[in-house]
Amino acid sequence: MFSHIVSLYRESKRSVIEDGKFCYSGSVSETLRTVISACESVDDTYGRFEDSPEWTNDDYVEFCWLLADNEHGRFYSNVDELVARSRTLSRGERPQNFYVVEDDYLAGEPNEPERLQHAYELCDLIHLLSAISLVDDTSTATSPKKLIFVIPAGEKAPPRTLSLSTKLEPSTLAENRLNLLPLRRIASDENSHALHIHEHRSLFRLAVADAIGRAPSDVNTFTFLINCWPEVLEKYAFDIDCFVSNFSFEKVRLEIAQMELDFSGKISSVMGDSAAKFLGLPLPLAVLAVIYKTEGIIEAYLLFLGAILVVLLFSGMTHNQLLQLARIDHGFNIIFDQFKKKIKSYPASIAGRLEQAERGFAKQRSFLVRTLWLLRVLAWLPIAMGLALLAWKFHPGFQQWMVRQIPLWP
């Protein structure tokens, strides 16, 4: 029905509005006749004729229309007046029935005036901030919203709770258009289950709280926030970068710890596998004792051959352990190089942890290599001792030759 009132105004050649009414006197077109008929049947909440239209010869009419001034429909001289007087805009809701005289624009029509687009943008800002903040229940349906933001406690400052009244002022329309994309992204219901969405909303609330916390007492806080909007986005972007960096560094820290555990476990596994085999090391020594007590040369050589077989088997297993250790070392270097290439971009704590991991692995590997080679040498020592024992016991000529080779004491 409000559209009939606007049509009446337009067909009346957009007469001057004074004292809440517009008047017309002049010729009548078929369109105007139809509109007058429609307006005579509208509800009084949308306005009414001051007196019944006066017709002259069916082609001339005089009338005055009293405009309504309520939520059912309002005429505004311009967008500034709309922003100043509209209660719904300051609550983050777009008004439905209104007409802007200066721009000849009826709500819902295409090609919105640029200043009205800006006003709608500010309205969307209020709606989006309401989605991520706490709303004060004391606000009524006809007053601006009161959004609650909190600045957390600092080292020497207690936490602060700030109330933001969303009262719009016409002066905000003179500011540059706002970039609401970051706020739309985190306030959208579609992203309510996105990864770290709660952290992103918290960081945006902190950026807003930081801005309104600096607002002078004699300035509209919401207007101050709009003027500082680029700074809000800059602080939010910086906080997000810090959050992502910390999250990434924490992930790197966990990966380094996991790498240490994995490779330490692998080396310990090699040592554990070797420990069971090391129990056979005393067997060749026991064979020496038996050879020493054996009188037959054949039995002695058979025992000696058995000892050689045991040592060969033991030496082969030790060699296999060294090969396995070399593969572990190769795998560690491949994975570690991926971290080492980025070490300059890591904070000092992570860089130090990388160096500590490298030193720890090198020490553990070096200890295991020395242990395996020592055991390998010890395994062949009974064989050398067995050869000497066989020569001494069953080959006297060799014994005498050996004595001659040894220089006598003076």
Short mmCIF file of C-alpha atoms in Angstrom, two decimals:
data_model
loop_
_atom_site.label_atom_id
_atom_site.label_comp_id
_atom_site.label_asym_id
_atom_site.label_seq_id
_atom_site.Cartn_x
_atom_site.Cartn_y
_atom_site.Cartn_z
CA MET A 1 0.00 0.00 0.00
CA PHE A 2 2.88 2.37 0.67
CA SER A 3 3.81 2.14 -3.01
CA HIS A 4 0.42 3.75 -3.85
CA ILE A 5 1.40 6.77 -1.76
CA VAL A 6 4.71 7.07 -3.59
CA SER A 7 2.96 6.76 -6.94
CA LEU A 8 0.55 9.53 -5.89
CA TYR A 9 3.50 11.74 -5.01
CA ARG A 10 5.26 11.05 -8.29
CA GLU A 11 2.14 11.62 -10.37
CA SER A 12 1.66 14.87 -8.47
CA LYS A 13 4.91 16.04 -10.06
CA ARG A 14 6.75 15.54 -6.74
CA SER A 15 5.25 18.57 -5.07
CA VAL A 16 7.03 20.29 -2.23
CA ILE A 17 6.46 18.61 1.11
CA GLU A 18 5.61 21.03 3.90
CA ASP A 19 4.31 20.38 7.40
CA GLY A 20 4.13 16.65 6.72
CA LYS A 21 1.96 16.89 3.61
CA PHE A 22 2.11 17.55 -0.11
CA CYS A 23 -0.57 19.22 -2.19
CA TYR A 24 -1.45 19.17 -5.86
CA SER A 25 -3.71 21.10 -8.12
CA GLY A 26 -3.74 20.54 -11.82
CA SER A 27 -4.81 18.36 -14.67
CA VAL A 28 -5.53 14.71 -14.21
CA SER A 29 -3.98 11.87 -16.17
CA GLU A 30 -5.45 8.41 -16.30
CA THR A 31 -2.58 7.17 -14.13
CA LEU A 32 -3.17 9.86 -11.52
CA ARG A 33 -6.89 9.11 -11.51
CA THR A 34 -6.15 5.43 -10.86
CA VAL A 35 -3.67 6.24 -8.09
CA ILE A 36 -6.09 8.63 -6.35
CA SER A 37 -8.71 5.91 -6.38
CA ALA A 38 -6.26 3.42 -4.89
CA CYS A 39 -5.14 5.86 -2.17
CA GLU A 40 -8.72 6.53 -1.09
CA SER A 41 -8.95 2.90 0.03
CA VAL A 42 -5.62 2.57 1.86
CA ASP A 43 -5.44 2.27 5.62
CA ASP A 44 -4.94 5.52 7.57
CA THR A 45 -1.65 4.16 8.97
CA TYR A 46 -0.13 4.91 5.56
CA GLY A 47 -1.55 8.46 5.46
CA ARG A 48 -4.75 10.03 4.17
CA PHE A 49 -6.22 12.87 2.17
CA GLU A 50 -6.62 16.00 4.27
CA ASP A 51 -9.97 16.52 2.60
CA SER A 52 -11.59 14.62 -0.20
CA PRO A 53 -10.07 15.49 -3.57
CA GLU A 54 -11.94 18.32 -5.35
CA TRP A 55 -12.66 17.58 -8.98
CA THR A 56 -13.40 20.10 -11.69
CA ASN A 57 -14.86 18.84 -14.97
CA ASP A 58 -13.22 15.44 -14.34
CA ASP A 59 -9.92 16.68 -15.71
CA TYR A 60 -8.76 18.95 -12.90
CA VAL A 61 -8.20 18.04 -9.27
CA GLU A 62 -7.00 19.55 -6.05
CA PHE A 63 -5.94 17.59 -2.96
CA CYS A 64 -3.52 17.46 -0.04
CA TRP A 65 -2.10 14.23 1.28
CA LEU A 66 -1.09 13.90 4.91
CA LEU A 67 2.01 11.70 5.14
CA ALA A 68 2.31 9.00 7.77
CA ASP A 69 5.31 8.95 10.07
CA ASN A 70 5.57 5.41 11.40
CA GLU A 71 7.09 2.02 10.63
CA HIS A 72 4.47 1.42 7.94
CA GLY A 73 5.98 4.07 5.71
CA ARG A 74 8.04 7.26 5.87
CA PHE A 75 9.19 9.93 3.49
CA TYR A 76 12.78 11.16 3.99
CA SER A 77 14.15 14.23 2.30
CA ASN A 78 17.52 12.50 1.73
CA VAL A 79 19.64 9.54 2.86
CA ASP A 80 21.19 11.57 5.68
CA GLU A 81 17.77 12.07 7.22
CA LEU A 82 17.06 8.37 6.78
CA VAL A 83 20.22 7.48 8.71
CA ALA A 84 19.51 10.03 11.41
CA ARG A 85 15.89 9.05 12.00
CA SER A 86 15.66 5.35 11.14
CA ARG A 87 15.68 3.12 14.20
CA THR A 88 15.93 -0.13 12.28
CA LEU A 89 19.16 0.87 10.53
CA SER A 90 20.87 1.41 13.88
CA ARG A 91 19.82 -2.10 14.90
CA GLY A 92 21.36 -3.74 11.86
CA GLU A 93 18.07 -4.16 10.02
CA ARG A 94 17.14 -2.64 6.67
CA PRO A 95 13.92 -0.59 6.73
CA GLN A 96 11.20 -1.79 4.38
CA ASN A 97 8.77 1.03 3.55
CA PHE A 98 10.46 4.35 2.92
CA TYR A 99 10.91 6.87 0.15
CA VAL A 100 13.90 9.19 -0.39
CA VAL A 101 12.62 12.39 -1.99
CA GLU A 102 15.99 13.75 -3.11
CA ASP A 103 16.82 10.59 -5.05
CA ASP A 104 13.23 9.71 -6.00
CA TYR A 105 13.89 6.23 -4.65
CA LEU A 106 11.39 3.78 -3.15
CA ALA A 107 12.69 0.97 -0.95
CA GLY A 108 13.05 -2.26 -2.93
CA GLU A 109 13.57 -0.63 -6.31
CA PRO A 110 16.78 -1.35 -8.25
CA ASN A 111 19.63 1.12 -8.72
CA GLU A 112 20.01 2.15 -5.11
CA PRO A 113 21.65 5.57 -4.58
CA GLU A 114 25.30 5.34 -3.65
CA ARG A 115 24.83 6.92 -0.24
CA LEU A 116 22.02 4.50 0.49
CA GLN A 117 24.34 1.61 -0.43
CA HIS A 118 26.82 3.00 2.09
CA ALA A 119 24.05 3.22 4.70
CA TYR A 120 23.11 -0.40 4.02
CA GLU A 121 26.78 -1.30 4.37
CA LEU A 122 26.86 0.26 7.84
CA CYS A 123 23.66 -1.60 8.65
CA ASP A 124 25.34 -4.85 7.62
CA LEU A 125 28.30 -3.95 9.83
CA ILE A 126 26.01 -3.72 12.84
CA HIS A 127 24.42 -7.05 11.96
CA LEU A 128 27.79 -8.79 11.52
CA LEU A 129 29.23 -7.37 14.75
CA SER A 130 26.12 -8.60 16.55
CA ALA A 131 26.84 -12.10 15.27
CA ILE A 132 30.29 -12.27 16.92
CA SER A 133 29.72 -10.20 20.04
CA LEU A 134 27.58 -10.30 23.16
CA VAL A 135 24.35 -8.29 22.94
CA ASP A 136 23.21 -6.28 25.96
CA ASP A 137 19.71 -7.44 26.90
CA THR A 138 18.82 -3.96 28.17
CA SER A 139 18.52 -2.68 24.61
CA THR A 140 14.93 -2.40 23.37
CA ALA A 141 13.45 -3.07 19.96
CA THR A 142 13.35 0.65 19.19
CA SER A 143 16.82 1.64 20.39
CA PRO A 144 20.30 0.97 18.99
CA LYS A 145 21.96 -2.27 20.00
CA LYS A 146 24.56 -2.40 22.72
CA LEU A 147 27.30 -4.83 21.83
CA ILE A 148 29.68 -6.09 24.47
CA PHE A 149 33.41 -6.49 23.84
CA VAL A 150 36.09 -7.45 26.34
CA ILE A 151 39.74 -6.47 26.53
CA PRO A 152 41.57 -9.23 28.45
CA ALA A 153 43.73 -8.50 31.43
CA GLY A 154 47.29 -7.39 30.79
CA GLU A 155 50.39 -7.57 32.94
CA LYS A 156 49.41 -4.49 34.93
CA ALA A 157 45.79 -3.92 33.86
CA PRO A 158 42.58 -5.74 34.79
CA PRO A 159 40.15 -6.92 32.08
CA ARG A 160 37.83 -4.27 30.63
CA THR A 161 34.25 -4.75 29.45
CA LEU A 162 33.24 -2.24 26.78
CA SER A 163 29.75 -1.43 25.56
CA LEU A 164 29.32 -0.33 21.95
CA SER A 165 26.11 1.55 21.09
CA THR A 166 25.36 1.11 17.39
CA LYS A 167 23.82 4.54 16.87
CA LEU A 168 24.39 5.61 13.26
CA GLU A 169 25.21 9.21 12.41
CA PRO A 170 24.88 10.86 8.96
CA SER A 171 28.53 11.94 9.15
CA THR A 172 29.61 8.33 8.67
CA LEU A 173 28.29 8.43 5.10
CA ALA A 174 31.10 10.81 4.21
CA GLU A 175 33.72 8.18 5.07
CA ASN A 176 35.15 5.72 2.58
CA ARG A 177 33.34 2.48 1.92
CA LEU A 178 34.18 -0.29 4.35
CA ASN A 179 35.80 -3.64 3.62
CA LEU A 180 33.48 -6.10 5.38
CA LEU A 181 34.74 -9.26 3.67
CA PRO A 182 36.89 -10.55 6.59
CA LEU A 183 34.02 -9.98 9.02
CA ARG A 184 31.48 -11.59 6.69
CA ARG A 185 33.71 -14.62 6.37
CA ILE A 186 33.97 -15.31 10.10
CA ALA A 187 30.39 -14.30 10.97
CA SER A 188 28.77 -16.45 8.30
CA ASP A 189 26.72 -19.41 9.51
CA GLU A 190 28.20 -21.46 6.67
CA ASN A 191 31.62 -21.15 8.31
CA SER A 192 30.42 -21.84 11.85
CA HIS A 193 32.12 -25.24 11.81
CA ALA A 194 35.27 -24.12 10.00
CA LEU A 195 38.65 -24.91 11.53
CA HIS A 196 39.69 -22.37 14.20
CA ILE A 197 36.61 -20.20 13.51
CA HIS A 198 36.21 -19.48 17.24
CA GLU A 199 39.80 -18.27 17.47
CA HIS A 200 39.29 -16.02 14.42
CA ARG A 201 36.16 -14.51 15.96
CA SER A 202 37.95 -13.94 19.25
CA LEU A 203 40.80 -12.16 17.48
CA PHE A 204 38.35 -9.93 15.61
CA ARG A 205 36.57 -9.08 18.86
CA LEU A 206 39.91 -8.10 20.34
CA ALA A 207 40.65 -5.84 17.38
CA VAL A 208 37.26 -4.13 17.74
CA ALA A 209 37.67 -3.82 21.51
CA ASP A 210 41.09 -2.26 21.06
CA ALA A 211 39.60 0.39 18.75
CA ILE A 212 36.57 1.33 20.85
CA GLY A 213 38.73 1.31 23.97
CA ARG A 214 40.62 4.27 22.50
CA ALA A 215 37.49 6.27 21.62
CA PRO A 216 37.28 9.73 23.27
CA SER A 217 34.43 10.19 25.71
CA ASP A 218 32.91 13.07 23.72
CA VAL A 219 32.70 11.12 20.44
CA ASN A 220 30.09 8.62 19.25
CA THR A 221 31.91 5.30 19.79
CA PHE A 222 30.39 3.64 16.75
CA THR A 223 31.38 6.57 14.54
CA PHE A 224 34.90 6.34 15.94
CA LEU A 225 34.97 2.62 15.14
CA ILE A 226 33.90 3.28 11.54
CA ASN A 227 36.62 5.89 11.15
CA CYS A 228 39.19 3.40 12.54
CA TRP A 229 37.93 0.43 10.50
CA PRO A 230 41.12 0.08 8.38
CA GLU A 231 43.15 -0.08 11.62
CA VAL A 232 40.79 -2.76 12.97
CA LEU A 233 41.35 -4.89 9.88
CA GLU A 234 45.10 -4.30 10.04
CA LYS A 235 45.30 -5.40 13.68
CA TYR A 236 43.09 -8.42 12.97
CA ALA A 237 45.29 -9.47 10.03
CA PHE A 238 48.41 -9.08 12.17
CA ASP A 239 46.90 -11.15 15.01
CA ILE A 240 45.84 -13.83 12.54
CA ASP A 241 49.37 -14.00 11.13
CA CYS A 242 50.73 -14.39 14.66
CA PHE A 243 48.17 -17.06 15.44
CA VAL A 244 48.88 -19.02 12.26
CA SER A 245 52.63 -18.67 12.82
CA ASN A 246 52.38 -19.88 16.40
CA PHE A 247 50.14 -22.71 15.32
CA SER A 248 52.54 -23.66 12.53
CA PHE A 249 55.55 -23.44 14.85
CA GLU A 250 53.76 -25.60 17.41
CA LYS A 251 53.12 -28.14 14.67
CA VAL A 252 56.82 -28.03 13.70
CA ARG A 253 57.76 -28.46 17.36
CA LEU A 254 55.57 -31.55 17.60
CA GLU A 255 56.97 -32.94 14.34
CA ILE A 256 60.52 -32.52 15.63
CA ALA A 257 59.63 -34.28 18.87
CA GLN A 258 57.98 -37.09 16.94
CA MET A 259 61.03 -37.40 14.69
CA GLU A 260 63.27 -37.68 17.75
CA LEU A 261 61.09 -40.39 19.26
CA ASP A 262 60.88 -42.35 16.01
CA PHE A 263 64.59 -42.42 15.25
CA SER A 264 65.60 -42.90 18.87
CA GLY A 265 63.28 -45.89 18.93
CA LYS A 266 64.77 -47.28 15.74
CA ILE A 267 68.33 -47.03 17.08
CA SER A 268 67.25 -48.57 20.38
CA SER A 269 65.65 -51.37 18.38
CA VAL A 270 68.96 -52.05 16.62
CA MET A 271 70.72 -52.12 19.97
CA GLY A 272 68.06 -54.41 21.41
CA ASP A 273 68.33 -56.83 18.51
CA SER A 274 72.09 -56.89 18.93
CA ALA A 275 71.93 -57.44 22.69
CA ALA A 276 70.32 -60.85 22.28
CA LYS A 277 73.02 -61.89 19.82
CA PHE A 278 75.81 -60.61 22.05
CA LEU A 279 75.00 -63.39 24.50
CA GLY A 280 76.71 -65.81 22.13
CA LEU A 281 80.01 -63.92 22.31
CA PRO A 282 81.46 -66.02 25.23
CA LEU A 283 80.96 -69.26 23.27
CA PRO A 284 84.27 -69.08 21.31
CA LEU A 285 86.07 -68.40 24.59
CA ALA A 286 84.58 -71.57 26.03
CA VAL A 287 85.83 -73.46 22.95
CA LEU A 288 89.39 -72.34 23.80
CA ALA A 289 89.13 -74.00 27.19
CA VAL A 290 87.94 -77.24 25.60
CA ILE A 291 90.73 -77.16 23.00
CA TYR A 292 93.24 -76.66 25.79
CA LYS A 293 92.03 -79.84 27.52
CA THR A 294 91.64 -81.91 24.34
CA GLU A 295 94.47 -84.33 23.54
CA GLY A 296 93.48 -85.25 19.99
CA ILE A 297 94.44 -82.90 17.19
CA ILE A 298 91.39 -83.81 15.10
CA GLU A 299 88.97 -83.05 17.92
CA ALA A 300 90.81 -79.79 18.57
CA TYR A 301 90.57 -78.67 14.96
CA LEU A 302 86.91 -79.62 14.74
CA LEU A 303 86.20 -77.53 17.81
CA PHE A 304 88.20 -74.68 16.30
CA LEU A 305 86.24 -74.89 13.03
CA GLY A 306 82.99 -74.77 15.02
CA ALA A 307 84.21 -71.65 16.78
CA ILE A 308 85.05 -70.05 13.43
CA LEU A 309 81.51 -70.77 12.17
CA VAL A 310 80.02 -69.17 15.29
CA VAL A 311 82.22 -66.09 14.90
CA LEU A 312 81.42 -65.80 11.17
CA LEU A 313 77.71 -65.94 11.95
CA PHE A 314 78.09 -63.41 14.73
CA SER A 315 80.20 -61.12 12.51
CA GLY A 316 77.62 -61.31 9.72
CA MET A 317 74.80 -60.36 12.07
CA THR A 318 76.85 -57.43 13.35
CA HIS A 319 77.51 -56.31 9.77
CA ASN A 320 73.78 -56.48 9.08
CA GLN A 321 73.13 -54.29 12.11
CA LEU A 322 75.60 -51.73 10.75
CA LEU A 323 73.84 -51.74 7.38
CA GLN A 324 70.50 -51.23 9.12
CA LEU A 325 71.97 -48.36 11.10
CA ALA A 326 73.21 -46.78 7.86
CA ARG A 327 69.65 -46.87 6.44
CA ILE A 328 68.31 -45.26 9.61
CA ASP A 329 70.99 -42.58 9.36
CA HIS A 330 70.06 -41.93 5.72
CA GLY A 331 66.36 -41.61 6.58
CA PHE A 332 67.12 -39.22 9.43
CA ASN A 333 69.20 -36.97 7.16
CA ILE A 334 66.43 -36.81 4.54
CA ILE A 335 63.78 -35.79 7.07
CA PHE A 336 66.07 -33.51 9.04
CA ASP A 337 67.16 -31.62 5.91
CA GLN A 338 63.53 -30.57 5.35
CA PHE A 339 63.59 -28.76 8.69
CA LYS A 340 67.16 -27.50 8.32
CA LYS A 341 66.36 -25.67 5.08
CA LYS A 342 63.83 -23.51 6.96
CA ILE A 343 65.81 -23.08 10.16
CA LYS A 344 66.34 -19.36 9.53
CA SER A 345 62.58 -18.76 9.45
CA TYR A 346 62.01 -20.54 12.77
CA PRO A 347 62.17 -18.83 16.17
CA ALA A 348 65.22 -19.43 18.35
CA SER A 349 63.41 -22.03 20.48
CA ILE A 350 62.68 -24.28 17.49
CA ALA A 351 66.12 -23.73 15.91
CA GLY A 352 67.73 -24.73 19.22
CA ARG A 353 65.51 -27.80 19.43
CA LEU A 354 66.58 -28.84 15.92
CA GLU A 355 70.26 -28.54 16.81
CA GLN A 356 69.64 -30.48 20.02
CA ALA A 357 67.87 -33.24 18.08
CA GLU A 358 70.75 -33.46 15.58
CA ARG A 359 73.38 -33.66 18.33
CA GLY A 360 71.39 -36.25 20.27
CA PHE A 361 70.95 -38.48 17.24
CA ALA A 362 74.64 -38.16 16.31
CA LYS A 363 75.73 -39.15 19.82
CA GLN A 364 73.38 -42.13 19.96
CA ARG A 365 74.42 -43.29 16.50
CA SER A 366 78.14 -42.86 17.23
CA PHE A 367 77.83 -44.85 20.44
CA LEU A 368 76.05 -47.71 18.67
CA VAL A 369 78.61 -47.80 15.80
CA ARG A 370 81.51 -47.98 18.26
CA THR A 371 79.75 -50.70 20.23
CA LEU A 372 79.06 -52.83 17.16
CA TRP A 373 82.63 -52.56 15.87
CA LEU A 374 84.07 -53.32 19.31
CA LEU A 375 81.95 -56.46 19.58
CA ARG A 376 82.90 -57.45 16.05
CA VAL A 377 86.61 -57.19 16.93
CA LEU A 378 86.10 -59.04 20.23
CA ALA A 379 84.35 -61.83 18.35
CA TRP A 380 87.50 -62.48 16.26
CA LEU A 381 89.90 -62.27 19.20
CA PRO A 382 89.17 -65.88 20.41
CA ILE A 383 89.92 -67.11 16.86
CA ALA A 384 93.39 -65.54 16.99
CA MET A 385 93.90 -66.97 20.44
CA GLY A 386 92.72 -70.39 19.19
CA LEU A 387 95.27 -70.38 16.37
CA ALA A 388 98.04 -69.63 18.82
CA LEU A 389 96.78 -72.37 21.18
CA LEU A 390 96.66 -74.98 18.38
CA ALA A 391 100.15 -74.06 17.23
CA TRP A 392 101.53 -74.21 20.76
CA LYS A 393 99.89 -77.55 21.59
CA PHE A 394 100.08 -79.56 18.39
CA HIS A 395 102.86 -77.94 16.37
CA PRO A 396 106.07 -77.75 18.44
CA GLY A 397 108.16 -76.66 15.42
CA PHE A 398 105.93 -73.64 14.98
CA GLN A 399 106.28 -73.01 18.71
CA GLN A 400 110.08 -73.07 18.49
CA TRP A 401 109.97 -70.76 15.46
CA MET A 402 107.84 -68.33 17.39
CA VAL A 403 110.25 -68.39 20.30
CA ARG A 404 113.12 -67.55 17.99
CA GLN A 405 111.21 -64.60 16.65
CA ILE A 406 110.77 -63.13 20.08
CA PRO A 407 113.86 -61.14 21.20
CA LEU A 408 115.40 -62.34 24.41
CA TRP A 409 115.55 -60.10 27.43
CA PRO A 410 119.04 -58.74 28.14
#
